[in-house]
Structure formats: C-alpha cells, structure tokens
Tab-separated table of C-alpha atoms in Angstrom:
chain	number	residue	atom	x	y	z
A	161	MET	CA	19.315	-5.025	-2.872
A	162	LYS	CA	19.041	-1.278	-1.526
A	163	TYR	CA	19.068	0.442	-4.932
A	164	ALA	CA	16.663	-2.277	-6.576
A	165	THR	CA	14.500	-2.090	-4.313
A	166	TRP	CA	14.412	1.684	-4.357
A	167	ALA	CA	14.018	1.472	-8.109
A	168	ILE	CA	10.920	-0.780	-7.796
A	169	VAL	CA	9.382	1.643	-5.379
A	170	ALA	CA	9.763	4.499	-7.379
A	171	PHE	CA	8.924	2.926	-10.827
A	172	VAL	CA	5.865	1.352	-9.206
A	173	THR	CA	4.680	5.218	-7.969
A	174	LEU	CA	5.140	6.156	-11.586
A	175	LEU	CA	2.850	3.189	-12.589
A	176	ARG	CA	0.373	4.578	-10.131
A	177	ALA	CA	0.742	8.558	-11.121
A	178	ILE	CA	0.268	7.214	-14.800
A	179	ALA	CA	-2.764	4.813	-13.689
A	180	ALA	CA	-4.516	8.229	-11.832
A	181	ALA	CA	-4.022	10.356	-14.823
A	182	LYS	CA	-6.159	8.118	-17.157
A	183	VAL	CA	-8.641	6.146	-15.183
A	184	PRO	CA	-11.877	8.526	-14.830
A	185	LEU	CA	-12.875	9.901	-11.911
A	186	THR	CA	-15.231	7.118	-9.946
A	187	GLY	CA	-18.945	8.332	-8.358
A	188	ASP	CA	-17.448	7.607	-5.129
A	189	GLU	CA	-14.187	9.636	-5.379
A	190	ALA	CA	-16.553	12.522	-7.378
A	191	TYR	CA	-18.722	12.428	-3.900
A	192	TYR	CA	-15.847	13.218	-2.166
A	193	TRP	CA	-14.537	15.768	-4.429
A	194	GLU	CA	-17.960	17.274	-3.475
A	195	TRP	CA	-17.244	17.395	0.017
A	196	ALA	CA	-13.665	19.427	-0.639
A	197	LYS	CA	-15.688	21.744	-2.011
A	198	HIS	CA	-17.384	22.350	0.924
A	199	PRO	CA	-15.019	21.585	3.468
A	200	ALA	CA	-16.694	20.875	7.061
A	201	LEU	CA	-15.077	19.188	10.219
A	202	GLY	CA	-17.107	15.971	9.440
A	203	TYR	CA	-19.280	14.159	6.547
A	204	ALA	CA	-22.271	11.476	6.579
A	205	ASP	CA	-19.979	8.644	5.717
A	206	HIS	CA	-16.595	8.642	7.142
A	207	PRO	CA	-14.344	11.052	8.640
A	208	PRO	CA	-13.446	13.967	7.112
A	209	MET	CA	-9.777	13.633	6.134
A	210	VAL	CA	-10.673	12.166	2.538
A	211	ALA	CA	-12.050	15.578	1.575
A	212	TYR	CA	-9.026	17.722	3.319
A	213	LEU	CA	-6.354	15.632	1.027
A	214	ILE	CA	-8.701	16.669	-2.031
A	215	LEU	CA	-9.429	20.330	-0.689
A	216	PRO	CA	-6.097	22.108	-2.342
A	217	PHE	CA	-7.433	20.287	-5.709
A	218	ALA	CA	-11.261	21.108	-5.541
A	219	TRP	CA	-10.591	23.693	-8.346
A	220	ALA	CA	-9.347	20.715	-10.760
A	221	THR	CA	-12.498	18.909	-13.296
A	222	ALA	CA	-9.851	18.069	-16.248
A	223	ASN	CA	-7.586	15.555	-14.914
A	224	PRO	CA	-8.386	13.204	-11.973
A	225	ILE	CA	-4.894	12.806	-10.927
A	226	TRP	CA	-5.132	16.242	-9.173
A	227	ILE	CA	-7.716	14.521	-7.081
A	228	ARG	CA	-5.689	11.537	-6.725
A	229	LEU	CA	-1.990	13.141	-5.934
A	230	GLY	CA	-2.161	13.070	-1.894
A	231	PHE	CA	-3.689	9.871	-2.496
A	232	LEU	CA	-0.325	8.637	-4.608
A	233	ALA	CA	1.580	10.735	-1.712
A	234	CYS	CA	-0.147	8.360	0.541
A	235	GLY	CA	1.401	5.375	-0.997
A	236	VAL	CA	4.858	6.485	-0.594
A	237	ILE	CA	4.660	8.050	3.169
A	238	ALA	CA	3.002	4.326	4.325
A	239	THR	CA	5.559	2.508	2.234
A	240	LEU	CA	8.565	4.497	3.717
A	241	ALA	CA	6.961	4.367	7.256
A	242	ALA	CA	6.584	0.661	7.663
A	243	ALA	CA	9.945	0.224	5.783
A	244	ALA	CA	11.564	2.601	8.687
A	245	THR	CA	9.649	0.609	11.311
A	246	ALA	CA	10.537	-2.650	10.315
A	247	ARG	CA	14.053	-1.465	9.987
A	248	ARG	CA	14.063	-0.107	13.603
A	249	LEU	CA	12.463	-2.929	15.153
A	250	THR	CA	15.247	-5.077	13.692
A	251	GLY	CA	17.924	-2.983	13.158
A	252	ASP	CA	18.459	-4.871	9.888
A	253	GLU	CA	18.086	-2.648	6.630
A	254	ARG	CA	16.935	-5.803	4.951
A	255	ALA	CA	13.603	-5.855	6.942
A	256	GLY	CA	13.020	-2.559	5.496
A	257	MET	CA	13.764	-3.274	1.969
A	258	VAL	CA	11.250	-6.040	2.062
A	259	THR	CA	8.418	-4.800	3.694
A	260	ALA	CA	9.063	-1.793	1.216
A	261	LEU	CA	8.493	-4.637	-1.537
A	262	ALA	CA	5.370	-5.911	-0.077
A	263	MET	CA	4.326	-3.256	0.139
A	264	MET	CA	4.683	-2.032	-3.663
A	265	LEU	CA	4.074	-5.291	-5.230
A	266	THR	CA	0.695	-5.822	-3.531
A	267	PRO	CA	-1.613	-5.322	-5.998
A	268	MET	CA	-4.716	-4.423	-4.111
A	269	LEU	CA	-2.522	-1.753	-2.449
A	270	SER	CA	-1.737	-0.091	-5.479
A	271	VAL	CA	-5.869	0.064	-5.983
A	272	GLY	CA	-6.006	1.886	-2.529
A	273	PHE	CA	-3.586	4.366	-3.267
A	274	VAL	CA	-4.404	4.959	-7.243
A	275	ILE	CA	-8.546	5.584	-6.657
A	276	ALA	CA	-9.358	8.882	-3.647
A	277	THR	CA	-11.016	6.805	-0.923
A	278	PRO	CA	-10.407	7.235	2.852
A	279	ASP	CA	-8.594	4.214	2.617
A	280	GLY	CA	-4.888	5.692	1.318
A	281	PRO	CA	-5.250	8.313	4.312
A	282	LEU	CA	-5.752	5.187	6.538
A	283	MET	CA	-2.871	3.273	5.247
A	284	ALA	CA	-0.532	6.050	5.465
A	285	ALA	CA	-1.404	7.077	9.001
A	286	TRP	CA	-1.630	3.341	9.882
A	287	ALA	CA	2.085	2.717	8.857
A	288	CYS	CA	2.911	6.490	10.410
A	289	VAL	CA	1.510	5.145	14.101
A	290	LEU	CA	3.048	1.776	13.446
A	291	TYR	CA	7.125	3.686	13.354
A	292	GLY	CA	5.785	6.783	15.751
A	293	THR	CA	5.122	4.216	18.087
A	294	VAL	CA	8.534	1.927	17.782
A	295	ARG	CA	10.369	5.317	17.511
A	296	ALA	CA	8.695	6.975	20.751
A	297	MET	CA	9.444	3.968	22.372
A	298	GLN	CA	13.196	3.882	21.921
A	299	SER	CA	13.955	7.644	22.066
A	300	ARG	CA	11.572	8.117	24.987
A	301	SER	CA	11.373	11.909	23.378
A	302	ARG	CA	8.457	14.234	24.155
A	303	ALA	CA	8.802	15.316	20.638
A	304	ASP	CA	8.508	11.806	19.228
A	305	PHE	CA	5.190	11.149	21.692
A	306	VAL	CA	3.727	14.342	20.378
A	307	LEU	CA	4.461	13.271	16.625
A	308	LEU	CA	2.692	10.049	17.380
A	309	GLY	CA	-0.397	11.830	18.424
A	310	VAL	CA	-0.437	13.508	15.109
A	311	ALA	CA	-0.368	10.262	13.318
A	312	LEU	CA	-3.244	8.786	15.624
A	313	ALA	CA	-5.416	12.057	14.919
A	314	ALA	CA	-4.624	11.439	11.278
A	315	ALA	CA	-5.600	7.509	11.465
A	316	LEU	CA	-9.200	8.186	13.192
A	317	LEU	CA	-10.134	11.209	10.855
A	318	SER	CA	-9.067	8.821	8.108
A	319	LYS	CA	-11.459	5.550	9.047
A	320	MET	CA	-13.601	4.202	11.464
A	321	PHE	CA	-11.092	1.555	11.858
A	322	ALA	CA	-8.730	3.447	13.512
A	323	TYR	CA	-10.175	2.646	16.411
A	324	ALA	CA	-8.862	-1.197	16.224
A	325	LEU	CA	-5.333	0.761	15.425
A	326	VAL	CA	-5.459	2.668	19.212
A	327	ALA	CA	-7.011	-0.105	20.729
A	328	GLY	CA	-3.815	-2.458	19.898
A	329	ILE	CA	-1.353	0.357	20.591
A	330	VAL	CA	-3.055	0.556	24.439
A	331	ALA	CA	-3.332	-3.167	24.375
A	332	TRP	CA	0.631	-3.271	23.766
A	333	SER	CA	1.508	-0.770	25.606
A	334	LEU	CA	-0.066	-2.410	28.757
A	335	ALA	CA	2.446	-5.256	28.739
A	336	PRO	CA	4.813	-5.033	31.828
A	337	ALA	CA	7.983	-4.105	30.522
A	338	ARG	CA	6.116	-1.072	28.422
A	339	ARG	CA	3.757	0.062	30.968
A	340	ALA	CA	6.267	2.750	32.043
A	341	LEU	CA	5.881	4.647	28.622
A	342	TRP	CA	2.930	5.706	29.499
A	343	ARG	CA	4.532	7.603	32.255
A	344	GLU	CA	7.134	9.030	30.341
A	345	GLY	CA	4.989	10.681	27.559
A	346	LEU	CA	2.757	8.105	25.891
A	347	TRP	CA	-0.321	9.941	27.727
A	348	LEU	CA	0.782	12.825	26.062
A	349	SER	CA	0.221	11.089	22.095
A	350	PHE	CA	-3.236	10.752	23.412
A	351	ALA	CA	-3.747	13.970	24.939
A	352	VAL	CA	-2.678	15.381	21.272
A	353	ALA	CA	-4.891	12.684	19.371
A	354	ALA	CA	-7.866	13.793	21.037
A	355	VAL	CA	-7.343	16.856	21.165
A	356	LEU	CA	-6.807	17.131	17.146
A	357	TYR	CA	-10.023	14.830	17.009
A	358	ALA	CA	-12.637	16.938	18.986
A	359	PRO	CA	-13.772	18.583	16.309
A	360	PHE	CA	-14.860	15.911	14.713
A	361	VAL	CA	-16.769	14.447	17.685
A	362	ALA	CA	-18.207	18.093	18.252
A	363	TRP	CA	-19.123	17.848	14.512
A	364	ASN	CA	-20.864	14.244	14.884
A	365	ALA	CA	-22.813	15.325	18.113
A	366	SER	CA	-24.507	18.281	16.238
A	367	HIS	CA	-25.608	16.291	13.475
A	368	HIS	CA	-27.067	13.232	15.602
A	369	TRP	CA	-23.813	11.085	15.422
A	370	VAL	CA	-24.779	10.712	11.758
A	371	THR	CA	-20.613	8.964	10.838
A	372	PHE	CA	-20.691	6.773	13.680
A	373	ALA	CA	-24.236	5.524	12.618
A	374	PHE	CA	-23.157	4.917	9.338
A	375	ALA	CA	-20.010	3.110	10.140
A	376	PHE	CA	-21.578	0.795	13.096
A	377	GLU	CA	-25.207	0.581	11.981
A	378	GLN	CA	-26.089	1.462	8.484
A	379	ARG	CA	-23.840	0.047	6.434
A	380	HIS	CA	-24.493	-3.837	8.258
A	381	VAL	CA	-27.027	-5.970	6.121
A	382	ALA	CA	-27.696	-9.566	7.375
A	383	GLU	CA	-26.556	-11.901	5.210
A	384	PRO	CA	-25.775	-14.873	7.326
A	385	SER	CA	-23.140	-18.075	5.201
A	386	PRO	CA	-21.273	-20.556	6.964
A	387	ILE	CA	-18.921	-20.486	3.786
A	388	ARG	CA	-18.206	-16.532	3.476
A	389	PRO	CA	-15.177	-16.605	5.020
A	390	LEU	CA	-13.282	-19.156	3.574
A	391	THR	CA	-14.203	-17.823	-0.422
A	392	TYR	CA	-13.285	-14.050	1.301
A	393	LEU	CA	-10.217	-15.440	2.073
A	394	ILE	CA	-9.637	-17.114	-1.121
A	395	ALA	CA	-10.420	-13.739	-2.728
A	396	LEU	CA	-7.782	-11.858	-0.517
A	397	ALA	CA	-5.292	-14.009	-1.713
A	398	GLY	CA	-6.208	-13.056	-5.244
A	399	ALA	CA	-6.807	-9.660	-4.578
A	400	TYR	CA	-3.261	-9.301	-2.857
A	401	SER	CA	-1.187	-11.672	-4.454
A	402	PRO	CA	-0.863	-15.533	-3.722
A	403	GLY	CA	2.464	-15.370	-2.534
A	404	LEU	CA	2.368	-12.009	-0.623
A	405	TRP	CA	-1.126	-12.974	1.248
A	406	VAL	CA	0.179	-16.555	2.263
A	407	ALA	CA	3.257	-14.803	3.737
A	408	ALA	CA	0.989	-12.311	5.640
A	409	THR	CA	-1.029	-15.426	6.670
A	410	ILE	CA	2.361	-17.020	8.233
A	411	VAL	CA	3.244	-13.863	10.086
A	412	ALA	CA	-0.704	-13.870	11.472
A	413	MET	CA	-0.133	-17.016	12.836
A	414	ARG	CA	2.890	-16.824	14.573
A	415	PRO	CA	4.054	-13.338	15.177
A	416	ARG	CA	7.060	-12.218	16.044
A	417	ASN	CA	6.752	-9.120	17.580
A	418	ALA	CA	3.899	-7.802	19.673
A	419	LEU	CA	3.375	-4.667	18.434
A	420	VAL	CA	2.460	-6.327	14.671
A	421	ALA	CA	-0.203	-9.113	16.638
A	422	TRP	CA	-1.709	-5.994	18.602
A	423	THR	CA	-2.185	-3.990	15.561
A	424	ALA	CA	-3.643	-6.893	12.946
A	425	LEU	CA	-5.044	-9.876	14.507
A	426	PRO	CA	-7.721	-8.173	16.540
A	427	LEU	CA	-9.591	-6.671	13.196
A	428	LEU	CA	-8.269	-9.437	11.251
A	429	GLY	CA	-10.561	-11.900	13.851
A	430	LEU	CA	-13.327	-9.152	14.012
A	431	LEU	CA	-13.719	-9.440	9.870
A	432	VAL	CA	-13.640	-12.698	9.556
A	433	LEU	CA	-15.980	-13.591	12.368
A	434	LEU	CA	-18.162	-10.144	10.836
A	435	ASN	CA	-18.083	-12.025	7.478
A	436	PHE	CA	-20.095	-15.189	8.979
A	437	HIS	CA	-23.051	-11.970	9.251
A	438	GLU	CA	-22.309	-10.161	6.273
A	439	ARG	CA	-20.886	-9.470	3.074
A	440	ILE	CA	-17.725	-7.285	3.660
A	441	GLU	CA	-15.123	-6.037	1.062
A	442	LEU	CA	-11.707	-6.858	0.109
A	443	HIS	CA	-9.947	-3.385	1.200
A	444	TRP	CA	-11.060	-3.561	4.505
A	445	VAL	CA	-8.172	-5.310	5.998
A	446	PHE	CA	-6.035	-2.588	4.777
A	447	GLY	CA	-4.713	-1.454	7.713
A	448	PRO	CA	-4.265	-5.118	9.709
A	449	TYR	CA	-2.112	-5.906	6.179
A	450	ILE	CA	0.288	-2.791	6.691
A	451	SER	CA	1.028	-4.214	10.270
A	452	LEU	CA	1.420	-7.508	8.274
A	453	CYS	CA	3.914	-6.514	6.033
A	454	VAL	CA	6.090	-4.837	8.497
A	455	GLY	CA	5.277	-8.435	10.039
A	456	MET	CA	6.834	-9.593	7.026
A	457	GLY	CA	10.224	-7.879	7.403
A	458	THR	CA	10.808	-8.445	10.564
A	459	ALA	CA	10.406	-11.985	9.905
A	460	PHE	CA	12.612	-12.497	7.312
A	461	ALA	CA	15.715	-10.822	8.582
A	462	PRO	CA	16.752	-13.683	10.878
A	463	LEU	CA	16.109	-16.395	8.082
A	464	ALA	CA	19.083	-18.473	6.933
A	465	GLN	CA	19.815	-17.769	3.629
A	466	ARG	CA	18.317	-20.541	1.819
A	467	ALA	CA	15.201	-19.880	3.703
A	468	ARG	CA	14.880	-16.427	2.292
A	469	VAL	CA	15.643	-17.106	-1.084
A	470	LEU	CA	12.836	-19.207	-0.976
A	471	TRP	CA	10.620	-16.781	0.624
A	472	ALA	CA	11.785	-14.298	-1.229
A	473	THR	CA	10.905	-16.568	-4.104
A	474	ALA	CA	7.226	-17.631	-3.012
A	475	ALA	CA	6.029	-13.762	-2.047
A	476	ALA	CA	7.508	-11.449	-4.808
A	477	VAL	CA	7.283	-13.466	-7.751
A	478	PRO	CA	3.150	-14.109	-8.141
A	479	ALA	CA	2.960	-10.515	-7.368
A	480	ALA	CA	5.469	-8.891	-9.797
A	481	VAL	CA	3.119	-11.503	-12.387
A	482	LEU	CA	0.127	-10.288	-11.014
A	483	ILE	CA	0.599	-6.301	-10.954
A	484	PRO	CA	1.668	-5.793	-14.693
A	485	PHE	CA	-1.721	-6.953	-15.703
A	486	LEU	CA	-3.044	-4.397	-13.101
A	487	PHE	CA	-1.461	-1.774	-15.231
A	488	ALA	CA	-2.189	-2.755	-18.240
A	489	ALA	CA	-6.019	-2.830	-17.694
A	490	SER	CA	-5.574	0.589	-15.947
A	491	ALA	CA	-4.275	2.398	-19.323
A	492	PHE	CA	-7.473	1.807	-20.928
A	493	PRO	CA	-10.037	3.124	-18.884
A	494	GLY	CA	-12.947	0.626	-20.464
A	495	GLN	CA	-11.162	-2.129	-18.214
A	496	LEU	CA	-10.226	-0.623	-14.803
A	497	TYR	CA	-13.855	-0.381	-13.602
A	498	MET	CA	-13.656	-2.847	-11.209
A	499	GLN	CA	-15.891	-3.666	-7.861
A	500	PHE	CA	-14.027	-6.193	-5.499
A	501	ARG	CA	-15.925	-8.367	-3.840
A	502	GLN	CA	-15.911	-11.526	-1.941
A	503	THR	CA	-15.213	-13.259	-5.232
A	504	GLY	CA	-12.437	-11.151	-6.756
A	505	SER	CA	-12.922	-8.660	-9.291
A	506	THR	CA	-15.271	-8.316	-11.918
A	507	LEU	CA	-16.041	-5.791	-14.963
A	508	ARG	CA	-19.137	-4.312	-14.215
A	509	ASN	CA	-21.564	-0.642	-14.298
A	510	THR	CA	-24.485	-2.233	-12.353
A	511	GLY	CA	-26.375	-2.043	-9.320
A	512	PRO	CA	-27.659	0.524	-6.695
A	513	PHE	CA	-24.928	3.174	-7.612
A	514	GLU	CA	-22.567	4.367	-10.017
A	515	ILE	CA	-19.012	3.495	-10.721
A	516	PHE	CA	-18.741	5.983	-13.329
A	517	THR	CA	-20.635	8.171	-15.406
A	518	TYR	CA	-19.862	8.737	-18.943
A	519	TRP	CA	-18.479	11.716	-19.879
A	520	PRO	CA	-21.348	12.011	-22.761
A	521	LEU	CA	-23.984	11.982	-20.849
A	522	ALA	CA	-22.839	14.606	-18.470
A	523	GLN	CA	-22.768	16.839	-21.552
A	524	ASP	CA	-26.025	15.968	-23.228
A	525	VAL	CA	-27.706	16.470	-19.456
A	526	ARG	CA	-26.009	19.873	-19.159
A	527	ARG	CA	-26.917	20.803	-22.730
A	528	MET	CA	-30.959	19.851	-22.066
A	529	ALA	CA	-30.873	21.601	-18.786
A	530	ASP	CA	-29.636	24.913	-20.013
A	531	ALA	CA	-31.836	24.503	-23.270
A	532	ASN	CA	-35.017	24.160	-20.468
A	533	ASP	CA	-34.026	26.397	-17.332
A	534	ALA	CA	-33.662	23.044	-15.475
A	535	VAL	CA	-32.547	21.777	-12.199
A	536	VAL	CA	-31.140	18.204	-12.677
A	537	VAL	CA	-31.659	15.494	-10.398
A	538	THR	CA	-30.883	12.313	-9.840
A	539	ASP	CA	-31.223	9.987	-7.002
A	540	GLY	CA	-27.457	8.983	-6.000
A	541	TYR	CA	-24.911	11.201	-4.359
A	542	GLY	CA	-21.955	9.765	-6.730
A	543	PHE	CA	-24.269	10.079	-9.955
A	544	SER	CA	-24.955	13.798	-8.973
A	545	SER	CA	-21.340	14.253	-8.342
A	546	SER	CA	-20.013	12.768	-11.149
A	547	LEU	CA	-22.154	15.252	-13.486
A	548	ASP	CA	-20.908	18.140	-10.966
A	549	TYR	CA	-17.571	16.994	-11.999
A	550	GLU	CA	-18.066	16.133	-15.347
A	551	ALA	CA	-19.808	19.460	-16.437
A	552	GLY	CA	-20.382	21.597	-13.967
A	553	ILE	CA	-23.565	20.367	-12.814
A	554	PRO	CA	-24.967	21.276	-9.282
A	555	PRO	CA	-25.881	18.366	-7.510
A	556	VAL	CA	-29.294	18.093	-6.547
A	557	PHE	CA	-29.637	14.462	-5.153
A	558	ILE	CA	-33.356	13.061	-3.482
A	559	GLY	CA	-34.315	10.057	-1.668
A	560	TYR	CA	-31.827	9.424	1.211
A	561	ASN	CA	-31.431	10.668	5.185
A	562	ALA	CA	-27.874	11.668	5.960
A	563	GLN	CA	-26.712	12.140	2.475
A	564	GLY	CA	-29.082	14.346	1.107
A	565	GLN	CA	-29.521	16.443	4.558
A	566	GLU	CA	-25.703	17.033	3.926
A	567	ALA	CA	-26.417	18.046	0.532
A	568	LYS	CA	-28.903	20.130	0.653
A	569	ARG	CA	-26.022	22.759	1.493
A	570	TRP	CA	-24.639	22.277	-1.922
A	571	TYR	CA	-27.068	24.702	-3.876
A	572	ASP	CA	-29.325	27.322	-3.363
A	573	ARG	CA	-32.545	26.565	-1.328
A	574	ASP	CA	-34.352	29.620	-3.112
A	575	MET	CA	-33.371	28.348	-6.928
A	576	HIS	CA	-36.789	27.802	-8.654
A	577	PRO	CA	-36.614	26.222	-11.838
A	578	LYS	CA	-39.066	26.342	-14.737
A	579	ARG	CA	-38.518	22.733	-15.131
A	580	ILE	CA	-36.804	19.437	-13.612
A	581	LEU	CA	-34.714	17.202	-15.190
A	582	PHE	CA	-34.703	13.618	-13.434
A	583	VAL	CA	-31.508	11.361	-14.701
A	584	ASP	CA	-31.438	7.733	-13.580
A	585	LYS	CA	-30.346	3.927	-14.941
A	586	GLU	CA	-33.985	2.781	-13.990
A	587	ALA	CA	-37.237	4.985	-16.227
A	588	LEU	CA	-39.224	6.928	-13.696
A	589	ILE	CA	-42.174	5.863	-15.546
A	590	ALA	CA	-43.887	2.424	-17.018
A	591	VAL	CA	-44.664	3.045	-20.308
A	592	PRO	CA	-46.878	0.947	-22.539
A	593	GLY	CA	-45.295	-0.320	-25.499
A	594	ARG	CA	-41.723	0.157	-23.954
A	595	PRO	CA	-40.486	-3.117	-22.055
A	596	GLU	CA	-37.140	-1.383	-21.230
A	597	THR	CA	-39.183	0.971	-18.664
A	598	LYS	CA	-41.109	-1.600	-16.570
A	599	PRO	CA	-41.469	-1.777	-13.854
A	600	GLY	CA	-40.366	2.013	-13.043
A	601	ARG	CA	-40.639	3.718	-9.911
A	602	PRO	CA	-43.601	3.815	-8.094
A	603	ASP	CA	-42.118	5.398	-4.912
A	604	PHE	CA	-40.041	7.962	-6.756
A	605	GLU	CA	-43.214	8.915	-9.493
A	606	ARG	CA	-45.506	9.585	-6.253
A	607	ARG	CA	-43.203	11.857	-5.218
A	608	PHE	CA	-42.952	13.694	-8.285
A	609	ARG	CA	-46.480	13.917	-8.788
A	610	LEU	CA	-46.597	15.860	-5.666
A	611	ALA	CA	-43.667	18.215	-6.884
A	612	CYS	CA	-45.098	18.975	-10.292
A	613	GLY	CA	-48.023	19.972	-11.979
A	614	HIS	CA	-47.125	17.279	-15.072
A	615	ILE	CA	-44.477	14.802	-15.481
A	616	GLU	CA	-43.567	13.030	-18.603
A	617	PRO	CA	-40.927	10.383	-19.858
A	618	GLY	CA	-38.026	11.879	-21.722
A	619	PRO	CA	-35.539	9.741	-24.151
A	620	GLY	CA	-33.687	7.162	-23.096
A	621	LEU	CA	-30.232	7.905	-23.659
A	622	GLU	CA	-27.860	5.084	-24.286
A	623	TYR	CA	-23.907	5.495	-24.426
A	624	SER	CA	-21.142	2.564	-24.195
A	625	TYR	CA	-16.973	2.728	-24.699
A	626	THR	CA	-14.395	1.019	-26.493
A	627	ASP	CA	-10.857	1.070	-25.443
A	628	PRO	CA	-7.807	0.706	-27.977
A	629	THR	CA	-7.411	-3.142	-26.508
A	630	GLY	CA	-11.129	-3.230	-28.743
A	631	HIS	CA	-12.766	-3.854	-25.305
A	632	THR	CA	-16.095	-2.861	-25.003
A	633	VAL	CA	-17.307	-1.355	-21.829
A	634	PRO	CA	-21.602	-2.967	-22.086
A	635	ALA	CA	-23.984	-0.583	-23.205
A	636	ARG	CA	-25.948	1.416	-20.455
A	637	ARG	CA	-28.939	2.879	-20.959
A	638	TYR	CA	-30.174	6.188	-18.531
A	639	PHE	CA	-33.410	7.278	-18.729
A	640	LEU	CA	-35.016	10.809	-18.387
A	641	THR	CA	-38.048	11.935	-16.867
A	642	TRP	CA	-39.116	15.891	-17.226
A	643	CYS	CA	-41.430	17.470	-14.372
A	644	ASP	CA	-43.194	20.686	-16.009
A	645	GLU	CA	-44.803	23.373	-13.903
A	646	PRO	CA	-42.960	22.755	-10.565
A	647	ARG	CA	-44.413	23.983	-7.372
A	648	PRO	CA	-43.045	26.339	-5.610
A	649	ASN	CA	-41.434	23.789	-2.994
A	650	ALA	CA	-40.775	21.136	-5.269
A	651	LEU	CA	-37.241	20.643	-4.809
A	652	ARG	CA	-37.957	20.354	-0.726
A	653	ILE	CA	-41.107	17.626	-1.755
A	654	LEU	CA	-38.320	15.744	-3.499
A	655	ARG	CA	-35.821	15.690	-1.418
A	656	TRP	CA	-38.521	14.119	1.230
A	657	ASP	CA	-37.799	16.849	3.739
A	658	ASP	CA	-40.669	15.455	5.466
A	659	GLY	CA	-39.534	12.219	6.214
A	660	VAL	CA	-37.114	9.685	4.392
A	661	ALA	CA	-38.864	6.427	2.142
A	662	GLN	CA	-37.516	3.567	4.781
A	663	ALA	CA	-36.560	1.660	1.484
A	664	SER	CA	-34.416	4.506	0.686
A	665	VAL	CA	-32.572	4.381	3.737
A	666	ASP	CA	-32.085	0.572	3.610
A	667	HIS	CA	-30.887	0.892	-0.001
A	668	VAL	CA	-27.957	3.456	1.303
A	669	GLY	CA	-27.064	0.920	4.012
A	670	ALA	CA	-26.507	-2.166	1.721
A	671	ALA	CA	-24.791	-0.524	-0.838
A	672	ARG	CA	-21.990	1.278	0.625
C-alpha cells in the first residue's frame, strides 16, 4: 500500500503540472501576478501570501507553469503534512496513506493546487498547522512550538478563513487535558504568529483596513434562499467526488479526534448558515476539508478489514473515475474555463469579470495602442492584468474603489497620452443601427466625456477558440472606444479619484 500510495501521489502531481503548463492564465491569476510585480505588505482583496509565492517568477509571461509552480508545491506540502498528521495521531502508517490518497483523489483539490489563488497556500499552511500542533503536543519542544507559530502565520497571511483555524486550535487547547500546553510553549506559537502577522495588520491600518472590509463586508451580498444549503451540499459532492464527500460527511458527523472536530466543524457550520443568506463558493470549504481528510485517515485505521475494503472502495472508486475527466479537460484549454458555483461547474466566459482573455485580443490591442500612442484602459482589474501578461500592456483600470486605488501605484501618474483606448465586453456608446451596442454604459460615457474632448466608438472585435477535440469556446465580442484630445488630468478623471461610483463598488462586492 505504501509504494502504491506514493506512486499515485507522484502521478497526480505530474498531471497537475501538465495542466498548469497547458491552461492559460485566468484573470484572477493575472491580477495576483500583478501583485507580485509590485510587492507590498498587503493588498486590497486578500492577504499577501499568494503574491509572495508568485514573486520569484514575476518575470514570467511565456508559460503559466512558472506562475503556478509554488501552488503545485503547496499541493505536495499539504498532502505530506496531512498524511504525517494522521500517522502521528494514530501511530498507524495506513492512516497517513488514506489521508494522502483522499487529498490526491479529490478533484476539487487539484483545481485548488493548479490555479494560482490564495487557496493553495491556505491549504498547505492549514495542513502544516495540524501537523505542527500534533508534533508540538507530543514533543513539547520549544522549536516545534516556534514552527507551529510560523505555520499559523502562513495560514493567516494566505486567507481570512485562517481565523477559523486559529480559533479552532485555541478551543482545542482549552480542554483540561491540554491546558498545560500553554505553559509549555503554545503561548510562544501565538507570539511568533502575531509578530509575523503584525506587518500585514500595520499595512491595513494605514490603508483603511481594506482587506478586512473586503473579506467581511464588501463580498457579502444578500440573496436569501431556504434551499440553497442543500443544493450547495449536493454540488460539493460532485466537485469533491461523491464517495470522498460522503466519507468526509461521516467524519464530520462523528469525528474521532478533537483536533479534527475543532478545526473543521465550526467553519463548516458557519458556511452552511451563511449559505441561507448569500451565495458561497465551493472552494470556501478547502480548509475544513483538509482537516476532514486527516479525519478519514484516523477513522480508517481502527476499522475491521471488511469495513476497510468497503470504505476504500466506496470512497476512492468514484474519485478515481472523476479525476481523469478533470485532467482530460485541462489538456485542452478551451474546456477548462469553469466557474464552480452552487450548482456545479459550467463552461462560460461571461459575467462581470473575465475568466480569461484571448491572446489574439491582447496582441491586436497592443498594436493599435502603439500605433496611436494610446493608453489602454479597462474597467476590470483581472482583464487589465491579463492584457499585461499577454502583451505587456500597462494595467490601467477605472471605476473601482480599493482595487483602483491600489493599482494607481502600477503606472506613471504623469503620463499624458495622445489617445485613450477603452476595451470592454460591453459597448460604451449605444450606436444607432448596431443593436449589439445597446444599451451602452451611460455612467462610463459621462465620465469619458468629462475626460476627453471627443469620444467615438471603435471597432467590435470577435474571438473564439477551438481545441484539438473540436470543442469551441463560444465567440466573445469586445468593444473598443477611442478617447481623443484627452485633458491633462484625463486618467485621474477616469479613475474616479473624486469619488467612486456606487454601482461599481456594488459590482465588486457581488462578483468576488
């Protein structure tokens, strides 16, 4: 079992690397790449760990695998740490093997460890916190408590969901049998974490607490539904594979280990309740799922032989069937652009944010901008960052609050272009006789008329993609608008420096 398990781990990791090399960079990934090009102690949307992982490869534009290399490594680290945790908790190597297999065969985790998002480092740090906690509890070594503190800080610097992990560790440690851990070194773990986390807090304090506002306020849009939690749980079964999700649910209903329970159940319960109020995304349960994978390993070890065979068959077989389809899709870029929602995954490139940007569009826009001494402007930070990644177009995007304020550092404030080229999926100006341009964007048009002596519609460009299997991504049309005779402060006017349009702020909160 040992050698077969690690062979599967190596094979799935190889498949993830192939997918990471073949799938073009998504809009969010390009945005995080832009962060890495401009290092800071914090950013508007998330803590900075996602940018720090990309930072060594911020120079890369040719192949997205460089951007994703650190996230592939996170998958290996998370698997090894979770497996080691289960092995230490039970003293049984088979528990570690089961945990490693659960981590590798869950389709949704492969998405999380291929795409460059904050989820990869969160899962790796979450698993390391579990391992560090168990190791420190067993060794009572000061060095192990310090390492646990580093892991806690890494989790907190990855994503705000790590607060639930920290709270879980505190609650676990307050049981009478474990309170002595505080005297023996657990205080040191939290002191180390606080010191490492302090620069991010200080950055937020000087930036109107923007990351906390985004995480706890802006991204929450009320859409009450009494049945959404049920459909969400069904979608989770599809994304994480039915057998493994059922096994994780059994562990959640009857956890055999207090550490697993405290680090998984509170956040899971909170997310289910939150789902009555608003839509939540499938990857939000990544952290608790890491704990439940450890729980699967610890629950597997004491089972009788027949029960082990039934458990392993029911859990692993559906996952083993599903995961080849995931990687078969990733072999052809046109098939992988998925948005995971409550009802599962769909192939689309619509909605308020770009999932990806066609490479030919970026090249065409770059040529037109160079020929006209123009600055390229968009209304989406993912879109602008994708154009930068694909064609070296400086990211100038307008209309947003915190994200736009942050991005003002990314280009020359004193630039005075001869023309401005606005690129969007929706036409800025409704043109008579061209129904595809209706209804236009009156809010943006008004702002452009303040910034420019003259604006006129440019061409509409349409792009599509057909992969080697013959699957065609639906054609996507982009509309261009020229801003002629820009005023000296045109870019400032377009950035809404004198007050952000409320519609745009709401747009950010709803989309992300």
